[in-house]
Coordinates of C-alpha atoms and ligand atoms in Angstrom, one line a residue:
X1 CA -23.5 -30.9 133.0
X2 CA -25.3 -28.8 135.5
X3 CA -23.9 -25.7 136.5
X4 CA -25.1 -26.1 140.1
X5 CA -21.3 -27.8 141.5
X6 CA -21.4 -25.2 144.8
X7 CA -21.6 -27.0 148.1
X8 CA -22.5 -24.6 151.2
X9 CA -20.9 -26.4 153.9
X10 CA -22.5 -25.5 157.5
X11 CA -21.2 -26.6 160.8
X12 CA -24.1 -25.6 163.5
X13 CA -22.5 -25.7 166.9
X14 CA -24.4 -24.4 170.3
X15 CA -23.2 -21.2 170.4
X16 CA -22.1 -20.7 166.4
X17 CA -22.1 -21.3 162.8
X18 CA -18.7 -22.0 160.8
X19 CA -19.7 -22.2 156.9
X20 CA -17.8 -22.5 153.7
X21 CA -18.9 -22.8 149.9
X22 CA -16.9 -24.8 147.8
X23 CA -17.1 -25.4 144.4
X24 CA -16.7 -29.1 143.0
X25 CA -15.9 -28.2 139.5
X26 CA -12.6 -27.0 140.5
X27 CA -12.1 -26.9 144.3
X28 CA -12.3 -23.5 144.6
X29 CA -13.8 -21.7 148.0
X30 CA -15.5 -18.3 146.8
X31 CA -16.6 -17.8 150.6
X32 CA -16.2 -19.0 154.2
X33 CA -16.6 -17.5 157.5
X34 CA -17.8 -18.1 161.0
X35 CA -20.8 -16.7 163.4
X36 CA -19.7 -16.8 167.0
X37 CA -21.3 -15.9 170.3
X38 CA -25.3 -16.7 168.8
X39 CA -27.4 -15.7 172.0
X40 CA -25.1 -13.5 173.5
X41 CA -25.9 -9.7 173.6
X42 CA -22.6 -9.3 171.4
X43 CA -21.9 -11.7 168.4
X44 CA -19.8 -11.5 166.0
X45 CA -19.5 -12.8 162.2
X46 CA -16.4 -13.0 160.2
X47 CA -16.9 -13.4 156.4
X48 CA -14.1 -14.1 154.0
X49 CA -14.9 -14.1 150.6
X50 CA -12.2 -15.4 148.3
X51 CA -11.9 -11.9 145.9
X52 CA -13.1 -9.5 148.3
X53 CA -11.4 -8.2 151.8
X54 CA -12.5 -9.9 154.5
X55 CA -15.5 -8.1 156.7
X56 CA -15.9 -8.3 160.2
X57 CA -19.2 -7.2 162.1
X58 CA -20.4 -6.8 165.8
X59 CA -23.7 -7.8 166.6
X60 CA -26.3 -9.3 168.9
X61 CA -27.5 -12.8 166.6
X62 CA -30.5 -13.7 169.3
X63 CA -30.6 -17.8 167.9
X64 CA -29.4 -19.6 164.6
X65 CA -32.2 -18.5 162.8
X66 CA -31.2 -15.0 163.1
X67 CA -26.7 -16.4 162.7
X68 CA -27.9 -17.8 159.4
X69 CA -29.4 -14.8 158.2
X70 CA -26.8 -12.9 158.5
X71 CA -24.5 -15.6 156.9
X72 CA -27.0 -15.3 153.9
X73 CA -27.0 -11.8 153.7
X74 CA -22.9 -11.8 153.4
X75 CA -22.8 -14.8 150.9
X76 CA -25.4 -12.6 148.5
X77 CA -23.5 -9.3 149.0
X78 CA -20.5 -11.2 147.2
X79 CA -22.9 -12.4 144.5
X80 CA -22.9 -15.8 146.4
X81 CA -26.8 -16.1 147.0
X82 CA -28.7 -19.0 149.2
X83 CA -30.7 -18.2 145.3
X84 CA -28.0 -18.8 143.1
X85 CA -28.5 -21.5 140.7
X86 CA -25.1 -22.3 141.0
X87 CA -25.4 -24.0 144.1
X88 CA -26.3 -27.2 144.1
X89 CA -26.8 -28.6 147.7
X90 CA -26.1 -27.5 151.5
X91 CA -24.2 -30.0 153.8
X92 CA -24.6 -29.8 157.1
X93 CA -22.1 -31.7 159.8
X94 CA -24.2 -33.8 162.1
X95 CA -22.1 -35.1 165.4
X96 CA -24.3 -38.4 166.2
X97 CA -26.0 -40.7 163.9
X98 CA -26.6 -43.5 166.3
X99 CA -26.6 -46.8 164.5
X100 CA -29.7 -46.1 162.0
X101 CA -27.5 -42.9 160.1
X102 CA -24.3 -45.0 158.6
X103 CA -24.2 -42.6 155.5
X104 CA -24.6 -39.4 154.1
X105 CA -28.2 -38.7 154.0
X106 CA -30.6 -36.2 152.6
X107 CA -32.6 -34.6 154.6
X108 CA -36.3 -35.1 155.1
X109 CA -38.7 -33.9 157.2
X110 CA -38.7 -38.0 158.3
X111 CA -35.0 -37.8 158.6
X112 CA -35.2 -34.7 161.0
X113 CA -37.6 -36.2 163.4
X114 CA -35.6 -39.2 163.4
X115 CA -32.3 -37.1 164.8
X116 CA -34.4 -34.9 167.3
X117 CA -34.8 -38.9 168.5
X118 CA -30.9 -39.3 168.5
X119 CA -30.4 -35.7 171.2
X120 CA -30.0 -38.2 174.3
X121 CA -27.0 -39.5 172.9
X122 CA -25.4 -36.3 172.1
X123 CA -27.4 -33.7 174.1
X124 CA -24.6 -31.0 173.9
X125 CA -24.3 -31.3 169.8
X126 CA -27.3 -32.8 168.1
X127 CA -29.9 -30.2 169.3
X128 CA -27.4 -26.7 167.9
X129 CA -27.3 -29.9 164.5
X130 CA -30.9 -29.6 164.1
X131 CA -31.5 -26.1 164.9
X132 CA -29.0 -25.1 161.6
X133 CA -30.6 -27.6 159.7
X134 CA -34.2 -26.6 160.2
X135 CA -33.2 -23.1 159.8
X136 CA -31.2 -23.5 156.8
X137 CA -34.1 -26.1 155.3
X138 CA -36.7 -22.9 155.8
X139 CA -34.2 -20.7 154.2
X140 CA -34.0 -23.0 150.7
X141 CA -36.5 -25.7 151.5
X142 CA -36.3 -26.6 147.5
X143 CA -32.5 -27.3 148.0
X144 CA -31.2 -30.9 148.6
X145 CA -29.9 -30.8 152.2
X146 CA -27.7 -33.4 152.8
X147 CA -26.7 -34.4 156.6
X148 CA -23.0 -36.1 157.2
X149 CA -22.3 -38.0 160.3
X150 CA -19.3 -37.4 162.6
X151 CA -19.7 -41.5 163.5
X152 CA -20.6 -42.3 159.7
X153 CA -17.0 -43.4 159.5
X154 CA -16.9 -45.8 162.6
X155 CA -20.1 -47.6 161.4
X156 CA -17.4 -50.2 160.0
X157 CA -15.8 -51.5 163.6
X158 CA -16.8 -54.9 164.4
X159 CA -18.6 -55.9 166.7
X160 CA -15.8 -56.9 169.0
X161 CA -14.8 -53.6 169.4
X162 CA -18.1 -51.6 168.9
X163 CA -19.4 -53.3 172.4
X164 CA -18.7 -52.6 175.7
X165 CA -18.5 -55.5 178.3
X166 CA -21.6 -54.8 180.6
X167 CA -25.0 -56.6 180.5
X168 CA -26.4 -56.7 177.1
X169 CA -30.1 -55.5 177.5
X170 CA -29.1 -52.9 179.4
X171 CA -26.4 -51.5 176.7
X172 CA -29.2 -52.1 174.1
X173 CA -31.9 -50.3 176.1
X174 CA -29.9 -47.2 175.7
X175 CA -28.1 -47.6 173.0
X176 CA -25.0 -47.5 174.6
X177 CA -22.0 -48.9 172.8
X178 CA -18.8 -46.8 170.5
X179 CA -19.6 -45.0 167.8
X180 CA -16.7 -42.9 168.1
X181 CA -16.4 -39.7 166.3
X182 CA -14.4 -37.1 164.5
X183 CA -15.4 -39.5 161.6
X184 CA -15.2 -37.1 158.5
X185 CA -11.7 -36.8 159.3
X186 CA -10.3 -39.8 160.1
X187 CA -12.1 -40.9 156.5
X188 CA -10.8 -37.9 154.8
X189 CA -7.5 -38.6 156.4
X190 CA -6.9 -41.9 155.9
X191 CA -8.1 -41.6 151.9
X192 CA -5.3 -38.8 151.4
X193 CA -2.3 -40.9 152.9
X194 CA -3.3 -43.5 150.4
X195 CA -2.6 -40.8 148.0
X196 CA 0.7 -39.9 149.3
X197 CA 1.8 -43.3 149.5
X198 CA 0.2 -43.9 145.8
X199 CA -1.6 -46.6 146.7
X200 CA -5.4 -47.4 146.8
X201 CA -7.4 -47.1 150.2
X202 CA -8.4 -50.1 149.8
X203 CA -4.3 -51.8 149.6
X204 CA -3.1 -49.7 152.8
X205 CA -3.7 -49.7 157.1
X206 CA -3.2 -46.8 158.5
X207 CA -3.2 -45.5 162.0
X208 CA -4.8 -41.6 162.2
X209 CA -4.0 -39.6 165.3
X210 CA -6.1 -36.6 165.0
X211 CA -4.8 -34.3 167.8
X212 CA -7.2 -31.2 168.3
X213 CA -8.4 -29.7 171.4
X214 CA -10.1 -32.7 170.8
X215 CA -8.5 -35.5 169.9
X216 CA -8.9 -39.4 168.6
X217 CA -6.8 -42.3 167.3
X218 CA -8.4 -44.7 164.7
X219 CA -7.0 -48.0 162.7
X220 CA -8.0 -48.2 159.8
X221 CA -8.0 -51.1 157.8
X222 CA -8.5 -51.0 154.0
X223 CA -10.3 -47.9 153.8
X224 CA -12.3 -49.2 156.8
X225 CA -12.4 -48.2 160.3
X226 CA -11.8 -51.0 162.6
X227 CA -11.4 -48.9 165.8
X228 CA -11.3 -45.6 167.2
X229 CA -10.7 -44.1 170.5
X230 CA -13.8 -41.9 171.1
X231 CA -17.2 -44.3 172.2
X232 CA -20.5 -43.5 173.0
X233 CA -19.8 -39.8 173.6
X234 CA -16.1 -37.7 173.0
X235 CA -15.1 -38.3 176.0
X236 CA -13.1 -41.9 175.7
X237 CA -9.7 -42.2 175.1
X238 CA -7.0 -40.1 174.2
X239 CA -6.0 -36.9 177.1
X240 CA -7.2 -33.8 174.9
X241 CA -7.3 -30.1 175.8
X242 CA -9.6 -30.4 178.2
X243 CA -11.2 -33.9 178.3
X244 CA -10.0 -36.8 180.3
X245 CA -10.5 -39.3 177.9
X246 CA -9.8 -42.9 179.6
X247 CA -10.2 -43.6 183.2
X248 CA -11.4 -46.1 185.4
X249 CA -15.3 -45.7 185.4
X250 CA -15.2 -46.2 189.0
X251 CA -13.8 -42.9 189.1
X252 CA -17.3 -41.5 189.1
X253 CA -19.1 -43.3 191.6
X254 CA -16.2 -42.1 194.0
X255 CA -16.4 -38.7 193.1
X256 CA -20.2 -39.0 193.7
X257 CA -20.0 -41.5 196.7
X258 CA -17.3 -39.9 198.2
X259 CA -16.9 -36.4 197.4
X260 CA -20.6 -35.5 197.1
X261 CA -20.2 -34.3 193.6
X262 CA -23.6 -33.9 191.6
X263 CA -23.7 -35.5 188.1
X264 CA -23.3 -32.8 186.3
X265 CA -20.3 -31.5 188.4
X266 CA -18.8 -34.6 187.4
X267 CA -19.7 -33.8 183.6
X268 CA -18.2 -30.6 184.2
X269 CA -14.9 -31.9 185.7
X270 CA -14.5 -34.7 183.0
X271 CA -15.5 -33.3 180.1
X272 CA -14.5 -29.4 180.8
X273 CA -11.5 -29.2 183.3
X274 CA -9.8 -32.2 182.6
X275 CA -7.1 -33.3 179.8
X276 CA -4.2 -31.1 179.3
X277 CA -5.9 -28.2 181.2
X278 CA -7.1 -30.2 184.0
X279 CA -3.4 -31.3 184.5
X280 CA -1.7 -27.9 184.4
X281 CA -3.8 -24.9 183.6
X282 CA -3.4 -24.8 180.0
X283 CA -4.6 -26.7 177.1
X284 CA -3.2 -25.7 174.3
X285 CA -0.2 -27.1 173.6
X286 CA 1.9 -24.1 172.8
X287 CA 1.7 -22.6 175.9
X288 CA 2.9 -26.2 177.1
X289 CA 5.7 -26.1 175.2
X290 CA 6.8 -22.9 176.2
X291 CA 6.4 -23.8 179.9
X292 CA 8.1 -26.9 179.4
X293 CA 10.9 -25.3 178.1
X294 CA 10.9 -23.2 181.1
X295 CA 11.0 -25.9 183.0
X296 CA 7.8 -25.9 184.5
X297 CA 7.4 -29.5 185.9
X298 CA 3.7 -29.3 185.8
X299 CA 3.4 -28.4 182.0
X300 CA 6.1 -31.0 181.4
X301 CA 3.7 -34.2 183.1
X302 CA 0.9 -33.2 181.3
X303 CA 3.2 -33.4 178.4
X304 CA 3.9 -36.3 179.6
X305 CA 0.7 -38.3 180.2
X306 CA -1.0 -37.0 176.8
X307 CA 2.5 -38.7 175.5
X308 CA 1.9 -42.1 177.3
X309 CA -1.6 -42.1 176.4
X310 CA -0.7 -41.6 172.5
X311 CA 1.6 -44.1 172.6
X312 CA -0.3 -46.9 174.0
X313 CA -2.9 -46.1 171.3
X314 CA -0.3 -46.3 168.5
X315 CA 0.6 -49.7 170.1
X316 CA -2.6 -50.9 170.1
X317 CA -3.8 -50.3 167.0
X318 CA -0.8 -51.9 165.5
X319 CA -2.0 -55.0 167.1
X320 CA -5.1 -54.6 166.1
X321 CA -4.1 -54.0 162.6
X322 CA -1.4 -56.4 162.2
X323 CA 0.8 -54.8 159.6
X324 CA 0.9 -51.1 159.7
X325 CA 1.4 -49.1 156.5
X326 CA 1.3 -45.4 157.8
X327 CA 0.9 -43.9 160.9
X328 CA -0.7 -40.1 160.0
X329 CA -0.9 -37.0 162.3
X330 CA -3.5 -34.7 161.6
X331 CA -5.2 -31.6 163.0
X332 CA -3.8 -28.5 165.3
X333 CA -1.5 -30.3 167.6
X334 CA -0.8 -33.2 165.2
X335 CA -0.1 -30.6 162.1
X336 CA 1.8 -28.6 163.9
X337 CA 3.8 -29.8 167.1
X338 CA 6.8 -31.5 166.1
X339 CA 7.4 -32.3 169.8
X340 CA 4.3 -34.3 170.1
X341 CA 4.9 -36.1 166.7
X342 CA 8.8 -37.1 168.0
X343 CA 7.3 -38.3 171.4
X344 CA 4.6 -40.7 169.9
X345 CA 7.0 -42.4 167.4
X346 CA 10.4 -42.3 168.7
X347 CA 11.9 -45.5 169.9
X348 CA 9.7 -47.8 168.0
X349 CA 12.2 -48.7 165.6
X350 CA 11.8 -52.5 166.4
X351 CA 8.0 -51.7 164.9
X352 CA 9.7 -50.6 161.8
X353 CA 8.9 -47.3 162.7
X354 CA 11.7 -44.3 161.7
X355 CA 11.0 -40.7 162.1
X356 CA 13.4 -38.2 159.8
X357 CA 14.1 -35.2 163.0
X358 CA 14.8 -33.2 159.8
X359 CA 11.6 -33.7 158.0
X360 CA 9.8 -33.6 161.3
X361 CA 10.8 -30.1 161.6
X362 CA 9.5 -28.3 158.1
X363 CA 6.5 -27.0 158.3
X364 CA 4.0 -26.3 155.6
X365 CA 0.6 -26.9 154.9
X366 CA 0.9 -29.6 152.4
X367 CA 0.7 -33.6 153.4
X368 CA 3.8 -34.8 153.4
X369 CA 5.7 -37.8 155.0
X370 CA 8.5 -37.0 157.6
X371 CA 9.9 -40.6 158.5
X372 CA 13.4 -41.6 157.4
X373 CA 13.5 -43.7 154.0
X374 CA 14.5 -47.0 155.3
X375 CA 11.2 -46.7 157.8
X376 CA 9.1 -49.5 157.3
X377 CA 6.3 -47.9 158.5
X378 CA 5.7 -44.2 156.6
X379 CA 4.6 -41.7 158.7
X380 CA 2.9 -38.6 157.7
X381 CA 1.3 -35.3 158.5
X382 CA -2.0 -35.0 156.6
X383 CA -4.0 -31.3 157.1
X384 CA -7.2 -32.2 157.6
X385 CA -10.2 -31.2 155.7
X386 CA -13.4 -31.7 157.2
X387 CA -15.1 -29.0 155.2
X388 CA -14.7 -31.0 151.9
X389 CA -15.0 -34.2 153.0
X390 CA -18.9 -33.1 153.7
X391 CA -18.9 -31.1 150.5
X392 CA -17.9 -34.6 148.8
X393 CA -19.8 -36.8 150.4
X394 CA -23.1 -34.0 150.1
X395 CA -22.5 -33.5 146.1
X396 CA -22.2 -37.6 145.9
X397 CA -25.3 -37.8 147.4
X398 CA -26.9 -35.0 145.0
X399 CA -25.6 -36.4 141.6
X400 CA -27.0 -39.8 142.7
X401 CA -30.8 -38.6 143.9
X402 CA -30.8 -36.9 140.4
X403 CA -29.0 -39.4 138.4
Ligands
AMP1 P1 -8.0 -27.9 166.5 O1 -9.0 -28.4 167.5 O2 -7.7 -28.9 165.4 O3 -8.3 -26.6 165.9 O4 -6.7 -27.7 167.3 C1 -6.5 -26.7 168.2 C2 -5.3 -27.0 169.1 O5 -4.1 -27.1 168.2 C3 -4.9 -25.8 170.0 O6 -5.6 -25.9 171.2 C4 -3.4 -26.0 170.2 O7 -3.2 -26.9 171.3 C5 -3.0 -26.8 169.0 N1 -2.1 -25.9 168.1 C6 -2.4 -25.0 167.2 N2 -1.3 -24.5 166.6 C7 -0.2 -25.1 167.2 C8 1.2 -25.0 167.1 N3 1.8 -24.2 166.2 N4 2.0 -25.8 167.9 C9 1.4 -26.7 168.8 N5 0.1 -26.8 168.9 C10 -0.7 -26.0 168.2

């Protein structure tokens, strides 16, 4: 066997770079770290090897090109080379694959051109996507490069609930329809609460809350996803920190009708200053909690409505699946907030659903299930881990091009 099992695992977003190697011999992570503020006269990089102190440095990185550099130049300091033979492939998190990318795909010069034709459906992620993956391609271009898709996942729903009811040729003209999104997750998610239950993916239906700063529900249906909240862009569905997620589309055309406000005002407003913040000032949800316990009535709706909007989700995807096996929380408010995982479930008994308060409480960092023993539905807390997920998926996708 090859000695190359490294995966350098790069998340490109507009403004930084979050990276970790893993190592797929054993699991182990010899570095991770993040590049923040790219483009701004001050960045900053954060490198935290796994034997070494962590190092901390305050710079200006002008674009990615300059972000990924520096990344480099920490990685070899720690013996952890871009030119190590030990690493076998860099995987790089793409947000949209439209319908043509459905699985993990090496990159190509072909493959690249074909994303830069994908930026009109994600204009705020793809282009930051394809800037760390050109970079990174100049950087090694003899290294397979594999690209993962954050709607990979959702390629799976049918039809039924892929579409959206307006005029066909116009949906089709612009591609409109869900793809939904936080896919790596949900996948990784679902996979691991098989596990816990000790069952195959392929025997269990699960419901995934993942409950971030953003945040989606998915049902997922024998290790296939059959529906998920988020549609042709992250803004459908659930409230999150600072995104509506549902509303009435007519909403818009009043807010531009009648209150004058430009499009991208109203892009702004939905997809910036709405959700949790939009509703009382704050979005993250232990500074809600705290004000709730205050008894500030504003942080308390807002509590309230993301509650509401949970629980109709929960709800409907037990409809949608039929029988329900688990219903796993996942992510910073769904690993952490007890009070959100109580609200979503409680009083569903006659669903067969049971939460253990006592079990709810613990906290930990392991996946673990925190309904009562006589609940006919298990429900679970699952970490997430979207870093491996794409080192996985990546090294599958090496050992087969070379197999
Ligand atoms: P993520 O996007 O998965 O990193 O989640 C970030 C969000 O998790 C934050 O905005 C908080 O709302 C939430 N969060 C993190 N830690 C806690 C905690 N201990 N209790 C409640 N919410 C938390």
């Amino acid at each position: 066997m090859s000695d190359a099992t490294r995966v350098l695992v790069l998340n490109s977003g507009s403004s930084s770079v979050k990276y970790q190697l893993i190592d797929m011999a054993d699991g182990s992570r010899p570095a991770s770290g993040l590049v923040e503020r790219i483009g701004e006269s001050q960045g900053r990089i954060k490198h935290e090897p796994a034997h070494h102190a962590p190092r901390e440095r305050y710079e200006a990185f002008p674009d990615h090109a300059a972000a990924l550099g520096a990344v480099a130049d920490e990685l070899a300091a720690d013996g952890l080379g871009l030119d190590s033979d030990r690493l076998a492939a860099i995987g790089h998190r793409a947000v949209h694959g439209g319908t043509r990318f459905t699985e993990p795909t090496l990159l190509t010069d072909e493959v690249v051109e074909a994303l830069r034709e994908l930026i009109p459906l994600a204009p705020l992620h793809n282009p930051a996507n394809i800037t760390g993956i050109e970079v990174a391609r100049k950087l090694r271009p003899d290294l397979p490069q594999v690209a993962v898709f954050d709607t990979a996942f959702h390629a799976t729903m049918p039809e039924s609930a892929a579409r959206y009811a307006i005029d066909r040729a116009t949906a089709d003209a612009y591609q409109v329809r869900r793809y939904g999104f936080h896919g790596t997750s949900h996948q990784y998610v679902s996979r691991r609460t098989a596990q816990l239950l000790g069952r195959s993916p392929e025997a269990v239906n699960v419901i995934v809350l993942h409950l971030g700063n953003g945040a989606s529900a998915s049902a997922v249906a024998g290790g296939r996803c059959v529906d998920t909240s988020m549609g042709l862009t992250p803004l459908e569905g659930l409230v999150m920190g600072t995104r509506s997620g549902d509303l009435d589309p007519a909403i818009l055309l009043h807010l531009h009708r009648v209150g004058g406000m430009s499009v991208d005002e109203i892009d702004t407003l939905l997809n910036r200053r709405s959700g949790l913040l939009g509703l009382c000032g704050d979005n993250d949800m232990r500074e809600i909690g705290r004000r709730t316990g205050e008894g500030d009535a504003e942080a308390k709706l807002a509590f309230d409505v993301y509650i509401h909007r949970l629980r109709k989700y929960v709800g409907a995807y037990y409809a949608v699946l039929g029988r329900v096996d688990a219903i796993v929380f996942t992510a910073g408010v769904g690993e952490n907030s007890a009070e959100v995982r109580e609200a979503a479930v409680t009083g569903l008994e006659a669903l067969g659903i049971e939460l253990d308060p006592v079990r709810n409480a613990v906290r930990g960092s392991a996946p673990r299930l925190i309904s009562a023993d006589s609940s006919r539905v298990a429900v679970a807390v699952v970490p997430t881990d979207e870093e491996l997920e794409i080192a996985q998926q990546t090294f599958a996708v090496v050992r087969r091009t070379a197999g």
